[in-house]
CSV table of C-alpha atoms in Angstrom, one decimal:
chain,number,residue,atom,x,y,z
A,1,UNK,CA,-15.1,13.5,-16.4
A,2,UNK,CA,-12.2,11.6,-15.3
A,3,UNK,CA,-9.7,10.3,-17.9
A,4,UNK,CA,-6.7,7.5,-18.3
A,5,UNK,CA,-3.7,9.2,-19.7
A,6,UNK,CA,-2.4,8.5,-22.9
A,7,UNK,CA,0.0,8.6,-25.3
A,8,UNK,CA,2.4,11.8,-24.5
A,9,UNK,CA,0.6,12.4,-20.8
A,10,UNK,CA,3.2,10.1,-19.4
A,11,UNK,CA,6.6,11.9,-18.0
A,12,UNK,CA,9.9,10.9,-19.7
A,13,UNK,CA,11.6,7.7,-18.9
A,14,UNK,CA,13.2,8.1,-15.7
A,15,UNK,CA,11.6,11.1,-14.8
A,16,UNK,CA,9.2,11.1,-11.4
A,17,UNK,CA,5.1,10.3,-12.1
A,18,UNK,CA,2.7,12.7,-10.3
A,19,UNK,CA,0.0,10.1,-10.4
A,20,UNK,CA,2.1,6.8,-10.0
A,21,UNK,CA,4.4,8.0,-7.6
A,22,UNK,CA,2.2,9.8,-5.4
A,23,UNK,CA,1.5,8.2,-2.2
A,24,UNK,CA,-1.7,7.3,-1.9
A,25,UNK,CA,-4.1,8.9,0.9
A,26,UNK,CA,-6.8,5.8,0.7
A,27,UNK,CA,-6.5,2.0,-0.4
A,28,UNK,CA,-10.1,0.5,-1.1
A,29,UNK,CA,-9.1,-3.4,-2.0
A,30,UNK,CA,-11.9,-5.7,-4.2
A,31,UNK,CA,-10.1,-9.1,-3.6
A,32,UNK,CA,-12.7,-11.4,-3.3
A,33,UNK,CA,-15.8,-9.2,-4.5
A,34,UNK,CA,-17.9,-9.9,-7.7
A,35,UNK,CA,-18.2,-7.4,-10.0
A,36,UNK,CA,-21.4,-5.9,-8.9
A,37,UNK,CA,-19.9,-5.7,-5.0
A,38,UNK,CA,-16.6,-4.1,-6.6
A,39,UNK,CA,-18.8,-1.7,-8.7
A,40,UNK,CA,-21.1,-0.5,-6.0
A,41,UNK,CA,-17.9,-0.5,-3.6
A,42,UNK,CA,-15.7,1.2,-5.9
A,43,UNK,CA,-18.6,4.0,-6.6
A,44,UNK,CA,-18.9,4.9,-2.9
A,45,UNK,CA,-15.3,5.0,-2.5
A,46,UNK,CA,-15.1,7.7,-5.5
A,47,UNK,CA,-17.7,9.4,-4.1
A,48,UNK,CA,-16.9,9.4,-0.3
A,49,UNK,CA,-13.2,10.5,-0.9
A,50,UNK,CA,-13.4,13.1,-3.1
A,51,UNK,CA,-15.0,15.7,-1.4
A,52,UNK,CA,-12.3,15.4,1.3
A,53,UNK,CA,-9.9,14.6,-0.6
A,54,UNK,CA,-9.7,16.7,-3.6
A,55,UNK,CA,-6.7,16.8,-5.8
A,56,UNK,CA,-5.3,13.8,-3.9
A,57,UNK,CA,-4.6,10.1,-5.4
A,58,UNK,CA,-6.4,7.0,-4.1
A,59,UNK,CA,-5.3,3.4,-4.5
A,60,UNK,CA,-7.8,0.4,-5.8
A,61,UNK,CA,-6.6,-3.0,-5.4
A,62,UNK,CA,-7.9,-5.1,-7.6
A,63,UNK,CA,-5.0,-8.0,-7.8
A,64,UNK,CA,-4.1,-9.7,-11.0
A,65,UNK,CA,-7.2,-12.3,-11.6
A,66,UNK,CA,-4.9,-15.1,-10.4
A,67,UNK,CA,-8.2,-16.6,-8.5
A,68,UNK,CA,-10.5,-16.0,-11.4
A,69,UNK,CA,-11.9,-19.1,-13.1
A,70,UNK,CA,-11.4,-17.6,-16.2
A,71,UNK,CA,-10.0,-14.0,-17.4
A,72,UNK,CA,-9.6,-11.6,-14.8
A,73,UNK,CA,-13.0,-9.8,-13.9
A,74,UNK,CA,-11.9,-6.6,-11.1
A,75,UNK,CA,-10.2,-4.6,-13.8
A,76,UNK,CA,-12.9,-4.6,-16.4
A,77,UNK,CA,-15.4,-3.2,-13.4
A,78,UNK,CA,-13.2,-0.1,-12.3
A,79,UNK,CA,-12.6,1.0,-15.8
A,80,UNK,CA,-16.1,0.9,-16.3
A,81,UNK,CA,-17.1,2.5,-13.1
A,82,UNK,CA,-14.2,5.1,-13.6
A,83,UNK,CA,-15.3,5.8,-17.4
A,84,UNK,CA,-18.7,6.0,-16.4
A,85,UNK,CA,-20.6,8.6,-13.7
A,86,UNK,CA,-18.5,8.0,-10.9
A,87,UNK,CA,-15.7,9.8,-13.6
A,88,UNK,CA,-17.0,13.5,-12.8
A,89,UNK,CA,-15.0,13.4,-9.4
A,90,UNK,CA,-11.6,11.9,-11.1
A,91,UNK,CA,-9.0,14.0,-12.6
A,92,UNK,CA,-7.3,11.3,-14.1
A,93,UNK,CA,-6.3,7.7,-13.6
A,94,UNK,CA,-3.7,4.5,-14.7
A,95,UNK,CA,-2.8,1.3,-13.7
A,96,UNK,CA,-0.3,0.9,-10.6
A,97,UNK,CA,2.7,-0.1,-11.0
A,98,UNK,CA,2.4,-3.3,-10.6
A,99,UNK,CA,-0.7,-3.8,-13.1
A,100,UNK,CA,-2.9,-5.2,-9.9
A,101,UNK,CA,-4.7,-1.7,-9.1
A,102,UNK,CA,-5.2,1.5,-10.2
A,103,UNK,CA,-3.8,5.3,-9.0
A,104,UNK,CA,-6.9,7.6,-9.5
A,105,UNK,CA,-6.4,11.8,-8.5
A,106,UNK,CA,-9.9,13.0,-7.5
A,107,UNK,CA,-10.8,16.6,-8.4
């Protein structure tokens, strides 16, 4: 099952990021959806992508919740996805950079 890295999993300051630096080979973006559209959508991403894309890192676009009436909804749904079944095709996954998506390597 997939698995967000922790603690010592991240390289030293300064030092490149095999997961956040990668360049991503597919952008799926959920701006807009409700959960259960980002859920379903971000399920048959996972699962279309990784067989042709093993061992490579996708980008979801989730945004920051800015347009959410109230706390922000997207990120909540891809952890849950990502922790959940759709996890057995993802090696590992994190927050982008910019805290509005997450980098997930397939297996």
């Amino acid at each position: 099952m997939g698995r967000r890295r922790k603690g010592g999993a991240f390289p030293a300051f300064g030092a490149p990021d095999p997961l956040l630096d990668a360049t991503p080979v597919a952008t799926l973006d959920l701006h807009g959806d409700t959960a259960l559209d980002a859920g379903r959508r971000i399920g048959d991403f996972i699962r279309t992508q990784a067989p042709i894309r093993p061992g490579q890192v996708v980008h979801v676009i989730t945004g920051k919740g800015r347009g959410s009436a109230g706390r922000p909804v997207l990120p909540g749904v891809v952890r849950r996805v990502l922790s959940g079944d759709v996890g057995r095709f993802v090696a590992q996954w994190d927050k982008d950079l910019d805290e509005a998506g997450f980098m997930i390597r397939l297996k």
